[in-house]
Amino acid sequence: MKFLRLVLFATHAAASPLPSSVGSAGEIDSRVSQLLEGLSREAKIGQLQQLPGHLPAAEIESAVRAGRVGSLINVTDPARLRELQRIAVEESPGGIPLIIGRDVIHGFRTIAPIPLGLAATWNPELVEANCAAAAAETRSVGIHWTFAPMIDIARDPRWGRVAESPGEDPFLARRLCAAMVRGFQGDDLAAPDRIAACAKHFAAYGAALGGRDYNTTWVPDQQLWEVYLPPFKTAVDHGVATFMTAFNDLNGVPCSGSAFLLDEVLRKRWDFSGFVVSDWASVTQMVPHGIAADDREAGLLAIRAGVDMEMATPSMAEHFASFIDAGKVPPERLDELVGNILRVKLALGLFERPGPPETAVYPPEMAPESLRLAEQAAAESLVLLKNDGGVLPLPAGSKVAVIGPLADAPADQLGTWSFDGIAEDVVTPRAALEADGAAGSLASARFVPGLAYSRDKSRDGFAAALEAADEADVVLFFGGEEAILSGEAHSRARLHLPGAQEELLAALHATGKPVVLVVLAGRPLVLEPVLPLVDAVLYAWHPGTMGGPAIAKVLRGELDPSGRLPITFPRAEGQIPIYHGHRNTGRPFNPDSWSHIDDIPVGAEQTSLGNESHYLDLGHEPQFWFGEGLSYTRFRHGEPELSTTELRGGGTLEVTTTFTNTGERSGHVVAQLYFRDPAASITRPVSELAGFRKILLGPGESRQVRFELAAEDFAFPGPDGEARLEAGTIEIMVGTSARDHRSATLRIEP
Ligand code: GLC
C-alpha cells in the first residue's frame, strides 16, 4: 500500500499587478478612488456598457456623449476613434475615455498562423514576438484591447474553436498563454505599441459535449483544476488585464453567472485585479440557458457573480440603478465594478492619450519584421506527418504540379478570426512555388486547382489536374478546409477532407506520380482514407499571410519541418475524445488481446475476448500522437539522467538527456519531458508534459538538454484546487513525443 504523505500548497497567490508606466498599483488605485468620487451613479453605470461598432454612428455618438458607454468593439477607423474619444472626454458627464476592443487573435493586418498552428511551433518566444507585432499594429490605429489569448484546452477536433485554442495540453497552453500575454501587454500597457490582453473563455468552453460549440459542459472539479483552469491562473500570474466569460453552462451554471468562477476562484483565490467582460450577449443568454426568467434577472445574476462589463447587450446597465434602489445590489458593488474598469483604463494611459495620433492610418502598414515573424511562425508551425521514401524535401530542379482547392486561396489561408487581414496581402503556396519555378529552385510549378474550393464536389476539374500531374515529377496537393468551416459556431461532425478531395487524391495516386499532401485546416482532420494515397503529409493549419513562402521553403528543404503536434489526431471521429494525458484504466490497451474486427471468427462465442480498453475496429492508438512530427534528418536520444533519485519537498531536480542528430542534414528537435505518477491517491494521467525545448542540431551533432524541475512541479490539485505532493515514485520520460520517450525513476519524499 502506497504510503501517502501530503504536502499541501497554498494556491492563493497574489496576482501580478497590471504592468504600467502610469504608476504603481497603489498610485493607480488612488487615482481610481479619486475618479469614482467625481462620478455620478449614472456615469458609473455607463462604464459597464460595451457597444458594438456596427450600431448606427449617431446612436453610438449620442450614447458616448450621454456617458452611457465605457467601451466600443469593432471600430477601427482612427479618425472616428479620435472623435469618439474627444466626445467621451470633453462632452460626456464623466469625461472617462473609452477602451476600444477588437479580436486580434493571431494578428491584426499581418496575420500569423491560427493559434493552433502557433502552438505547433512549440516556440513561445516566437509566439510572443508575433503577438508583440500584432499589438503594435493594433494600438497604432487607436485600439487598446484584444480579446486574446484564447486559452481553452481543446480535446475535441469537432469543435470549430479548436482552431483558436492552444491544443490539448495544460502545460503547453500555460507556456503559450504567458508568451501571448507578455507579447500583447509587454511591461507597460501605456506604451504606444502594447494592448491589454484578455484571458478567454472562462471557463472550460472547450469541453462542450460532442464538440458542438456553445454546448453544455460537465466538468468534475478535479478536471477543472487539473486541465481547464491552469492556463487562466498563468494569465493572472502574468498580469493579464482582463478576462472574458464563456458562453457555456458549466456544471449547471452559465459562466457569466458563476460566482464560483468569477468571485471564488478569480478574485478570492487568484487575487485578479483587472476587469471581466462578458462574451457577446452571454449575459442575456442566461435566459435561454434557463437560469434567468428575463434579461433583468440575467443582469442581476451577472452583477452578483462578478461580470464588470457587458458586451453588446444592456441588461446590467439598464437595471443597475433599480437594483441598488431595490436593495438587490449594495451601492458599493457599483464602485467595485467600475473601479476594475478604471484601473485598466488608467494602466493603459487612456487618460493621457485616449485616441490615436493624427498620423494613424487603417489599415496600418505591415512592417517587414512583422512579415518576417509571420513567415517564421508559419514555417515553424508546419508538421511533417509522413514522408515515405524521402519524397521530401523536393530535389532541386523538380517539375511540380500544384493542385488542390487550397493552393491559391488567400482568404482561407488567413484562417478564422482574421478580420483585419487582407487577402491581397497573402502570399499563397501557388504564388511562392511559381516564384521558385521562375527563380530556378524548381524547374517549374504548374497550378491546376482541380477543385474550386474545399467543399467542391464537381469532377469537372479533374482531367486538367491529372494532365498536370502526368507532366510533373511530383504532385503537391493542397487540401483541407476553407476557413469558414472552422472557428466559432463551425463545429463539424465528420472530419474527412470535404468535397471531392479524397476522390481527386485517389485519381492523382493512380497516375503513379509521388503525391505530397499539404493540409490547410483549422483542426485535426481524419486522414486515414487518404494516407495510403499519398507519399508525404505536411500539416499547415491555416498559416496566415506568409504561409506560401513558408510552405515552399520547407517543401524544398531550405527550412526543415520543425512543427510538432499540439493536439492528438484521431483515426476516426469515433475515437474522440482522444488525448495523451488520459488515465490508464484498470484494463489498459493490450495489443496482444486485441483482435481487429475483421479478424474475429464468424460465429465466435460471446466471450470477453480482448477485454481491454480499445475499439474492435480501430484499436486504441490515435492516427498521430501529441508532440509528434517528422524531420528531414533523424534523431536519437539517450536515457534521462537525474541529478537525484530522491527528491524532497522544496528540492529541485535536474534531468539531462543527450539528443543526437544522426542524419546528414541540420534539423530542429523538440525535446519533451513528461512524467507519470503510477500510484497516487487518485488516478493520474499516463503522461503529463512538464518541459520542452526546441533545439537545432547540425548533422552528427549531440547536445545535452537540461530540464530543471521543482518538487512542486510533481504536485497535483485535488477537487478543492489545493495542490498536493505525495510520497512515491515518479516515472520521468524524455523523448520526442508522448509516444516516443525513455524513462528514469524518481522517488518523491515530501
Ligand atoms: C464572440 C466570441 C469571443 C469574441 C467576442 C467578440 O462571440 O465568443 O471570443 O471575442 O464575441 O467578437
mmCIF file of C-alpha atoms in Angstrom, residues 347-696:
data_model
loop_
_atom_site.group_PDB
_atom_site.id
_atom_site.type_symbol
_atom_site.label_atom_id
_atom_site.label_comp_id
_atom_site.label_asym_id
_atom_site.label_seq_id
_atom_site.Cartn_x
_atom_site.Cartn_y
_atom_site.Cartn_z
ATOM 1 C CA ALA A 347 -2.910 51.489 -16.672
ATOM 2 C CA LEU A 348 -3.379 51.772 -20.439
ATOM 3 C CA GLY A 349 -2.669 55.501 -20.237
ATOM 4 C CA LEU A 350 -6.054 56.333 -21.771
ATOM 5 C CA PHE A 351 -6.423 59.428 -19.602
ATOM 6 C CA GLU A 352 -3.177 60.781 -21.031
ATOM 7 C CA ARG A 353 -3.640 59.575 -24.609
ATOM 8 C CA PRO A 354 -7.107 58.175 -25.400
ATOM 9 C CA GLY A 355 -7.083 58.363 -29.156
ATOM 10 C CA PRO A 356 -4.617 57.555 -31.956
ATOM 11 C CA PRO A 357 -2.283 60.228 -33.352
ATOM 12 C CA GLU A 358 -3.281 62.237 -36.398
ATOM 13 C CA THR A 359 -0.807 60.168 -38.392
ATOM 14 C CA ALA A 360 -2.668 56.930 -37.680
ATOM 15 C CA VAL A 361 -3.950 55.064 -40.725
ATOM 16 C CA TYR A 362 -6.151 51.999 -41.177
ATOM 17 C CA PRO A 363 -5.091 49.501 -42.335
ATOM 18 C CA PRO A 364 -1.708 50.089 -40.771
ATOM 19 C CA GLU A 365 1.431 49.398 -42.763
ATOM 20 C CA MET A 366 2.889 45.922 -42.295
ATOM 21 C CA ALA A 367 6.422 46.235 -41.004
ATOM 22 C CA PRO A 368 8.940 43.943 -42.760
ATOM 23 C CA GLU A 369 9.818 42.466 -39.369
ATOM 24 C CA SER A 370 6.155 41.638 -38.765
ATOM 25 C CA LEU A 371 6.004 39.786 -42.080
ATOM 26 C CA ARG A 372 9.252 38.017 -41.306
ATOM 27 C CA LEU A 373 7.933 36.893 -37.932
ATOM 28 C CA ALA A 374 4.682 35.716 -39.503
ATOM 29 C CA GLU A 375 6.604 33.694 -42.070
ATOM 30 C CA GLN A 376 8.888 32.204 -39.443
ATOM 31 C CA ALA A 377 5.882 31.256 -37.324
ATOM 32 C CA ALA A 378 4.210 29.687 -40.342
ATOM 33 C CA ALA A 379 7.360 27.743 -41.186
ATOM 34 C CA GLU A 380 7.832 26.535 -37.611
ATOM 35 C CA SER A 381 4.190 25.537 -37.379
ATOM 36 C CA LEU A 382 4.431 23.022 -40.236
ATOM 37 C CA VAL A 383 4.263 19.428 -39.050
ATOM 38 C CA LEU A 384 5.599 16.661 -41.268
ATOM 39 C CA LEU A 385 3.422 13.635 -40.565
ATOM 40 C CA LYS A 386 4.503 11.300 -43.336
ATOM 41 C CA ASN A 387 7.459 11.209 -45.696
ATOM 42 C CA ASP A 388 7.735 7.806 -47.347
ATOM 43 C CA GLY A 389 10.813 7.264 -49.413
ATOM 44 C CA GLY A 390 12.113 10.687 -48.544
ATOM 45 C CA VAL A 391 9.962 12.269 -51.228
ATOM 46 C CA LEU A 392 10.551 15.492 -49.296
ATOM 47 C CA PRO A 393 12.468 17.718 -49.487
ATOM 48 C CA LEU A 394 11.875 18.181 -53.204
ATOM 49 C CA PRO A 395 15.029 17.703 -55.253
ATOM 50 C CA ALA A 396 16.298 20.898 -56.862
ATOM 51 C CA GLY A 397 15.023 21.234 -60.379
ATOM 52 C CA SER A 398 11.804 19.325 -59.730
ATOM 53 C CA LYS A 399 8.850 19.858 -62.002
ATOM 54 C CA VAL A 400 5.887 20.145 -59.665
ATOM 55 C CA ALA A 401 2.167 20.147 -60.265
ATOM 56 C CA VAL A 402 0.458 22.426 -57.762
ATOM 57 C CA ILE A 403 -3.061 21.086 -57.364
ATOM 58 C CA GLY A 404 -5.944 21.460 -54.953
ATOM 59 C CA PRO A 405 -8.523 23.929 -53.653
ATOM 60 C CA LEU A 406 -6.208 25.495 -51.067
ATOM 61 C CA ALA A 407 -3.147 26.070 -53.206
ATOM 62 C CA ASP A 408 -4.318 29.546 -54.116
ATOM 63 C CA ALA A 409 -6.959 30.503 -51.554
ATOM 64 C CA PRO A 410 -5.690 33.652 -49.817
ATOM 65 C CA ALA A 411 -8.723 34.391 -47.650
ATOM 66 C CA ASP A 412 -8.910 30.795 -46.438
ATOM 67 C CA GLN A 413 -5.185 30.746 -45.758
ATOM 68 C CA LEU A 414 -5.714 33.507 -43.176
ATOM 69 C CA GLY A 415 -7.967 31.233 -41.148
ATOM 70 C CA THR A 416 -10.703 32.102 -38.693
ATOM 71 C CA TRP A 417 -10.668 35.358 -36.673
ATOM 72 C CA SER A 418 -8.648 37.368 -39.149
ATOM 73 C CA PHE A 419 -10.966 40.370 -39.507
ATOM 74 C CA ASP A 420 -8.217 42.871 -40.292
ATOM 75 C CA GLY A 421 -6.197 40.566 -42.532
ATOM 76 C CA ILE A 422 -6.293 41.461 -46.226
ATOM 77 C CA ALA A 423 -6.465 38.714 -48.847
ATOM 78 C CA GLU A 424 -4.384 40.801 -51.249
ATOM 79 C CA ASP A 425 -1.525 40.760 -48.743
ATOM 80 C CA VAL A 426 -1.405 36.974 -48.710
ATOM 81 C CA VAL A 427 1.325 35.034 -50.498
ATOM 82 C CA THR A 428 -0.193 31.688 -51.388
ATOM 83 C CA PRO A 429 1.662 28.393 -51.915
ATOM 84 C CA ARG A 430 0.891 28.693 -55.604
ATOM 85 C CA ALA A 431 2.488 32.132 -55.824
ATOM 86 C CA ALA A 432 5.519 31.060 -53.814
ATOM 87 C CA LEU A 433 6.088 27.891 -55.828
ATOM 88 C CA GLU A 434 5.629 29.657 -59.151
ATOM 89 C CA ALA A 435 8.216 32.182 -57.971
ATOM 90 C CA ASP A 436 10.506 29.299 -57.107
ATOM 91 C CA GLY A 437 9.946 27.937 -60.598
ATOM 92 C CA ALA A 438 10.795 31.286 -62.120
ATOM 93 C CA ALA A 439 13.860 31.616 -59.903
ATOM 94 C CA GLY A 440 15.102 28.176 -60.883
ATOM 95 C CA SER A 441 14.989 26.487 -57.496
ATOM 96 C CA LEU A 442 12.256 24.394 -59.079
ATOM 97 C CA ALA A 443 12.255 23.552 -62.782
ATOM 98 C CA SER A 444 8.615 24.529 -62.982
ATOM 99 C CA ALA A 445 5.438 24.815 -60.944
ATOM 100 C CA ARG A 446 2.199 24.414 -62.834
ATOM 101 C CA PHE A 447 -1.009 25.255 -60.988
ATOM 102 C CA VAL A 448 -4.278 23.478 -61.721
ATOM 103 C CA PRO A 449 -6.850 23.685 -58.903
ATOM 104 C CA GLY A 450 -8.798 20.554 -59.761
ATOM 105 C CA LEU A 451 -11.435 21.716 -57.299
ATOM 106 C CA ALA A 452 -12.669 25.301 -56.951
ATOM 107 C CA TYR A 453 -12.993 25.228 -53.147
ATOM 108 C CA SER A 454 -12.647 22.714 -50.345
ATOM 109 C CA ARG A 455 -16.308 21.571 -50.429
ATOM 110 C CA ASP A 456 -16.435 21.386 -54.236
ATOM 111 C CA LYS A 457 -17.932 18.036 -55.276
ATOM 112 C CA SER A 458 -17.538 18.587 -59.011
ATOM 113 C CA ARG A 459 -15.169 16.408 -61.020
ATOM 114 C CA ASP A 460 -15.040 18.877 -63.878
ATOM 115 C CA GLY A 461 -11.522 19.960 -62.965
ATOM 116 C CA PHE A 462 -10.088 16.507 -62.551
ATOM 117 C CA ALA A 463 -8.909 15.987 -66.129
ATOM 118 C CA ALA A 464 -6.797 19.129 -66.195
ATOM 119 C CA ALA A 465 -5.348 18.257 -62.802
ATOM 120 C CA LEU A 466 -4.428 14.767 -63.920
ATOM 121 C CA GLU A 467 -2.830 16.122 -67.069
ATOM 122 C CA ALA A 468 -0.691 18.466 -64.989
ATOM 123 C CA ALA A 469 0.238 15.529 -62.776
ATOM 124 C CA ASP A 470 1.308 13.491 -65.790
ATOM 125 C CA GLU A 471 3.732 16.210 -66.862
ATOM 126 C CA ALA A 472 5.225 16.669 -63.379
ATOM 127 C CA ASP A 473 7.849 14.847 -61.335
ATOM 128 C CA VAL A 474 5.765 15.241 -58.179
ATOM 129 C CA VAL A 475 2.272 16.346 -57.277
ATOM 130 C CA LEU A 476 1.791 18.865 -54.468
ATOM 131 C CA PHE A 477 -1.867 18.639 -53.416
ATOM 132 C CA PHE A 478 -3.104 21.482 -51.220
ATOM 133 C CA GLY A 479 -6.246 20.274 -49.496
ATOM 134 C CA GLY A 480 -8.048 20.792 -46.225
ATOM 135 C CA GLU A 481 -10.919 23.043 -45.259
ATOM 136 C CA GLU A 482 -11.992 26.575 -46.047
ATOM 137 C CA ALA A 483 -11.606 28.987 -43.162
ATOM 138 C CA ILE A 484 -15.380 29.234 -42.775
ATOM 139 C CA LEU A 485 -15.534 25.546 -41.844
ATOM 140 C CA SER A 486 -13.637 26.286 -38.623
ATOM 141 C CA GLY A 487 -13.965 28.860 -35.877
ATOM 142 C CA GLU A 488 -16.906 29.947 -33.762
ATOM 143 C CA ALA A 489 -20.167 28.067 -34.290
ATOM 144 C CA HIS A 490 -18.486 25.976 -37.031
ATOM 145 C CA SER A 491 -18.232 22.522 -35.484
ATOM 146 C CA ARG A 492 -18.117 19.513 -37.787
ATOM 147 C CA ALA A 493 -19.328 16.007 -37.031
ATOM 148 C CA ARG A 494 -17.444 14.479 -39.960
ATOM 149 C CA LEU A 495 -13.749 15.341 -40.128
ATOM 150 C CA HIS A 496 -12.741 13.954 -43.513
ATOM 151 C CA LEU A 497 -11.380 16.148 -46.272
ATOM 152 C CA PRO A 498 -14.544 17.830 -47.562
ATOM 153 C CA GLY A 499 -15.944 17.780 -51.089
ATOM 154 C CA ALA A 500 -14.320 15.537 -53.684
ATOM 155 C CA GLN A 501 -10.778 15.946 -52.337
ATOM 156 C CA GLU A 502 -10.449 12.262 -51.429
ATOM 157 C CA GLU A 503 -11.607 11.270 -54.919
ATOM 158 C CA LEU A 504 -9.175 13.631 -56.574
ATOM 159 C CA LEU A 505 -6.339 12.317 -54.425
ATOM 160 C CA ALA A 506 -7.256 8.766 -55.441
ATOM 161 C CA ALA A 507 -7.129 9.786 -59.103
ATOM 162 C CA LEU A 508 -3.788 11.525 -58.611
ATOM 163 C CA HIS A 509 -2.464 8.483 -56.785
ATOM 164 C CA ALA A 510 -3.486 6.349 -59.739
ATOM 165 C CA THR A 511 -1.169 8.335 -62.012
ATOM 166 C CA GLY A 512 1.747 6.715 -60.203
ATOM 167 C CA LYS A 513 3.400 10.062 -59.523
ATOM 168 C CA PRO A 514 4.551 10.821 -55.978
ATOM 169 C CA VAL A 515 1.888 12.844 -54.175
ATOM 170 C CA VAL A 516 2.595 15.261 -51.339
ATOM 171 C CA LEU A 517 -0.496 16.269 -49.368
ATOM 172 C CA VAL A 518 -0.288 19.697 -47.740
ATOM 173 C CA VAL A 519 -3.256 20.255 -45.433
ATOM 174 C CA LEU A 520 -4.566 23.727 -44.635
ATOM 175 C CA ALA A 521 -7.192 23.340 -41.921
ATOM 176 C CA GLY A 522 -8.373 24.774 -38.624
ATOM 177 C CA ARG A 523 -8.425 21.433 -36.813
ATOM 178 C CA PRO A 524 -7.077 17.868 -36.933
ATOM 179 C CA LEU A 525 -8.796 16.139 -39.845
ATOM 180 C CA VAL A 526 -9.400 12.422 -40.292
ATOM 181 C CA LEU A 527 -6.738 11.471 -42.821
ATOM 182 C CA GLU A 528 -6.921 7.695 -42.612
ATOM 183 C CA PRO A 529 -8.707 7.315 -46.003
ATOM 184 C CA VAL A 530 -6.034 9.289 -47.874
ATOM 185 C CA LEU A 531 -2.830 8.239 -46.105
ATOM 186 C CA PRO A 532 -2.375 5.214 -48.413
ATOM 187 C CA LEU A 533 -2.811 7.508 -51.416
ATOM 188 C CA VAL A 534 -0.023 9.931 -50.606
ATOM 189 C CA ASP A 535 3.706 9.673 -50.042
ATOM 190 C CA ALA A 536 4.032 12.625 -47.695
ATOM 191 C CA VAL A 537 1.808 14.770 -45.490
ATOM 192 C CA LEU A 538 2.690 18.272 -44.319
ATOM 193 C CA TYR A 539 0.164 19.805 -41.921
ATOM 194 C CA ALA A 540 -0.014 23.595 -42.349
ATOM 195 C CA TRP A 541 -3.079 24.575 -40.279
ATOM 196 C CA HIS A 542 -4.242 27.957 -41.641
ATOM 197 C CA PRO A 543 -0.800 29.524 -41.905
ATOM 198 C CA GLY A 544 -1.604 33.210 -42.358
ATOM 199 C CA THR A 545 -0.300 35.964 -44.610
ATOM 200 C CA MET A 546 3.095 34.408 -45.310
ATOM 201 C CA GLY A 547 2.054 30.781 -45.386
ATOM 202 C CA GLY A 548 3.021 30.339 -49.034
ATOM 203 C CA PRO A 549 6.740 31.126 -48.783
ATOM 204 C CA ALA A 550 6.951 29.193 -45.526
ATOM 205 C CA ILE A 551 5.445 26.072 -47.071
ATOM 206 C CA ALA A 552 7.539 26.380 -50.225
ATOM 207 C CA LYS A 553 10.784 26.727 -48.263
ATOM 208 C CA VAL A 554 10.015 23.657 -46.185
ATOM 209 C CA LEU A 555 8.935 21.624 -49.230
ATOM 210 C CA ARG A 556 12.198 22.498 -50.929
ATOM 211 C CA GLY A 557 14.295 21.827 -47.841
ATOM 212 C CA GLU A 558 15.521 25.394 -47.410
ATOM 213 C CA LEU A 559 13.937 25.075 -43.979
ATOM 214 C CA ASP A 560 13.318 21.894 -42.027
ATOM 215 C CA PRO A 561 9.830 20.944 -40.838
ATOM 216 C CA SER A 562 10.092 21.722 -37.115
ATOM 217 C CA GLY A 563 6.433 21.801 -36.052
ATOM 218 C CA ARG A 564 5.149 19.225 -33.585
ATOM 219 C CA LEU A 565 1.507 18.339 -32.883
ATOM 220 C CA PRO A 566 -0.167 20.319 -30.092
ATOM 221 C CA ILE A 567 -3.166 18.028 -30.300
ATOM 222 C CA THR A 568 -3.746 14.327 -30.904
ATOM 223 C CA PHE A 569 -5.130 13.287 -34.308
ATOM 224 C CA PRO A 570 -7.899 10.661 -34.162
ATOM 225 C CA ARG A 571 -8.151 7.916 -36.744
ATOM 226 C CA ALA A 572 -11.874 8.427 -36.817
ATOM 227 C CA GLU A 573 -14.452 10.658 -35.169
ATOM 228 C CA GLY A 574 -15.484 7.666 -33.094
ATOM 229 C CA GLN A 575 -12.229 7.805 -31.110
ATOM 230 C CA ILE A 576 -12.925 11.319 -29.833
ATOM 231 C CA PRO A 577 -12.025 12.349 -27.151
ATOM 232 C CA ILE A 578 -8.503 11.004 -27.503
ATOM 233 C CA TYR A 579 -5.534 12.790 -25.960
ATOM 234 C CA HIS A 580 -2.132 11.926 -24.478
ATOM 235 C CA GLY A 581 -2.800 12.724 -20.829
ATOM 236 C CA HIS A 582 -5.525 10.137 -20.367
ATOM 237 C CA ARG A 583 -5.912 7.752 -17.433
ATOM 238 C CA ASN A 584 -4.650 4.189 -17.763
ATOM 239 C CA THR A 585 -7.913 2.485 -16.727
ATOM 240 C CA GLY A 586 -7.962 -0.877 -14.975
ATOM 241 C CA ARG A 587 -7.863 -2.680 -18.294
ATOM 242 C CA PRO A 588 -5.408 -0.727 -20.390
ATOM 243 C CA PHE A 589 -4.994 -1.482 -24.035
ATOM 244 C CA ASN A 590 -3.047 -4.671 -24.664
ATOM 245 C CA PRO A 591 -2.042 -5.223 -28.309
ATOM 246 C CA ASP A 592 -1.866 -8.979 -27.633
ATOM 247 C CA SER A 593 -5.510 -9.179 -26.743
ATOM 248 C CA TRP A 594 -6.930 -7.030 -29.493
ATOM 249 C CA SER A 595 -8.426 -8.768 -32.477
ATOM 250 C CA HIS A 596 -9.319 -6.456 -35.301
ATOM 251 C CA ILE A 597 -12.995 -6.556 -36.051
ATOM 252 C CA ASP A 598 -12.286 -8.236 -39.370
ATOM 253 C CA ASP A 599 -10.284 -10.998 -37.683
ATOM 254 C CA ILE A 600 -12.949 -12.104 -35.259
ATOM 255 C CA PRO A 601 -14.113 -15.560 -36.318
ATOM 256 C CA VAL A 602 -17.624 -15.743 -37.644
ATOM 257 C CA GLY A 603 -19.832 -17.329 -35.015
ATOM 258 C CA ALA A 604 -17.330 -16.529 -32.285
ATOM 259 C CA GLU A 605 -18.702 -17.329 -28.865
ATOM 260 C CA GLN A 606 -19.688 -14.321 -26.793
ATOM 261 C CA THR A 607 -16.584 -14.258 -24.638
ATOM 262 C CA SER A 608 -14.758 -11.364 -23.037
ATOM 263 C CA LEU A 609 -12.213 -11.790 -25.816
ATOM 264 C CA GLY A 610 -9.889 -8.843 -25.798
ATOM 265 C CA ASN A 611 -11.419 -7.435 -22.658
ATOM 266 C CA GLU A 612 -9.194 -4.417 -22.563
ATOM 267 C CA SER A 613 -9.951 -0.793 -23.409
ATOM 268 C CA HIS A 614 -9.994 -0.446 -27.185
ATOM 269 C CA TYR A 615 -12.242 -0.315 -30.245
ATOM 270 C CA LEU A 616 -12.807 -3.544 -32.167
ATOM 271 C CA ASP A 617 -12.441 -1.676 -35.465
ATOM 272 C CA LEU A 618 -9.782 0.911 -34.601
ATOM 273 C CA GLY A 619 -7.869 -0.434 -31.633
ATOM 274 C CA HIS A 620 -6.539 2.169 -29.250
ATOM 275 C CA GLU A 621 -3.883 4.228 -30.957
ATOM 276 C CA PRO A 622 -4.512 7.647 -32.485
ATOM 277 C CA GLN A 623 -3.557 8.467 -36.048
ATOM 278 C CA PHE A 624 -0.828 10.792 -34.809
ATOM 279 C CA TRP A 625 0.323 11.446 -31.257
ATOM 280 C CA PHE A 626 0.681 14.639 -29.290
ATOM 281 C CA GLY A 627 4.176 16.058 -29.748
ATOM 282 C CA GLU A 628 4.827 14.105 -32.931
ATOM 283 C CA GLY A 629 6.363 15.471 -36.104
ATOM 284 C CA LEU A 630 8.982 14.145 -38.528
ATOM 285 C CA SER A 631 12.136 15.870 -39.657
ATOM 286 C CA TYR A 632 14.311 15.686 -42.780
ATOM 287 C CA THR A 633 17.003 14.234 -40.561
ATOM 288 C CA ARG A 634 16.960 11.611 -37.800
ATOM 289 C CA PHE A 635 17.490 11.948 -34.072
ATOM 290 C CA ARG A 636 18.475 9.650 -31.261
ATOM 291 C CA HIS A 637 18.057 10.415 -27.566
ATOM 292 C CA GLY A 638 19.617 8.746 -24.568
ATOM 293 C CA GLU A 639 18.194 7.803 -21.204
ATOM 294 C CA PRO A 640 17.242 10.720 -18.945
ATOM 295 C CA GLU A 641 19.841 11.217 -16.218
ATOM 296 C CA LEU A 642 18.534 12.504 -12.900
ATOM 297 C CA SER A 643 20.543 14.751 -10.590
ATOM 298 C CA THR A 644 18.984 12.801 -7.757
ATOM 299 C CA THR A 645 16.805 9.749 -7.482
ATOM 300 C CA GLU A 646 15.107 11.053 -4.338
ATOM 301 C CA LEU A 647 13.510 14.499 -4.286
ATOM 302 C CA ARG A 648 12.247 16.140 -1.122
ATOM 303 C CA GLY A 649 9.669 18.904 -0.879
ATOM 304 C CA GLY A 650 11.323 22.219 -1.717
ATOM 305 C CA GLY A 651 14.085 20.446 -3.611
ATOM 306 C CA THR A 652 14.941 20.683 -7.306
ATOM 307 C CA LEU A 653 15.686 18.014 -9.870
ATOM 308 C CA GLU A 654 17.827 18.296 -12.946
ATOM 309 C CA VAL A 655 17.025 15.981 -15.814
ATOM 310 C CA THR A 656 19.648 15.727 -18.520
ATOM 311 C CA THR A 657 19.271 13.886 -21.796
ATOM 312 C CA THR A 658 21.548 13.803 -24.806
ATOM 313 C CA PHE A 659 19.954 14.317 -28.194
ATOM 314 C CA THR A 660 21.916 13.445 -31.321
ATOM 315 C CA ASN A 661 21.279 14.277 -34.944
ATOM 316 C CA THR A 662 22.258 11.043 -36.666
ATOM 317 C CA GLY A 663 21.389 12.271 -40.149
ATOM 318 C CA GLU A 664 23.149 14.310 -42.828
ATOM 319 C CA ARG A 665 21.025 17.459 -42.545
ATOM 320 C CA SER A 666 20.523 20.030 -39.816
ATOM 321 C CA GLY A 667 17.203 19.843 -38.090
ATOM 322 C CA HIS A 668 15.218 21.024 -35.113
ATOM 323 C CA VAL A 669 14.163 18.586 -32.475
ATOM 324 C CA VAL A 670 11.633 19.362 -29.747
ATOM 325 C CA ALA A 671 12.890 17.656 -26.630
ATOM 326 C CA GLN A 672 9.898 16.863 -24.457
ATOM 327 C CA LEU A 673 9.783 15.900 -20.810
ATOM 328 C CA TYR A 674 6.770 14.064 -19.408
ATOM 329 C CA PHE A 675 6.187 12.360 -16.107
ATOM 330 C CA ARG A 676 3.764 9.861 -14.671
ATOM 331 C CA ASP A 677 2.727 9.070 -11.116
ATOM 332 C CA PRO A 678 1.844 5.376 -11.396
ATOM 333 C CA ALA A 679 0.367 5.040 -7.883
ATOM 334 C CA ALA A 680 -1.213 8.080 -6.241
ATOM 335 C CA SER A 681 -4.193 8.813 -4.032
ATOM 336 C CA ILE A 682 -6.217 9.308 -7.215
ATOM 337 C CA THR A 683 -5.557 8.051 -10.713
ATOM 338 C CA ARG A 684 -3.109 10.192 -12.621
ATOM 339 C CA PRO A 685 -2.555 10.742 -16.371
ATOM 340 C CA VAL A 686 -0.275 8.273 -18.141
ATOM 341 C CA SER A 687 1.766 11.267 -19.254
ATOM 342 C CA GLU A 688 1.960 14.861 -18.075
ATOM 343 C CA LEU A 689 4.042 17.288 -20.126
ATOM 344 C CA ALA A 690 6.378 19.184 -17.784
ATOM 345 C CA GLY A 691 9.048 20.633 -20.066
ATOM 346 C CA PHE A 692 10.072 21.123 -23.667
ATOM 347 C CA ARG A 693 12.828 22.760 -25.608
ATOM 348 C CA LYS A 694 13.252 23.226 -29.344
ATOM 349 C CA ILE A 695 16.869 22.983 -30.433
ATOM 350 C CA LEU A 696 18.689 22.965 -33.760
#
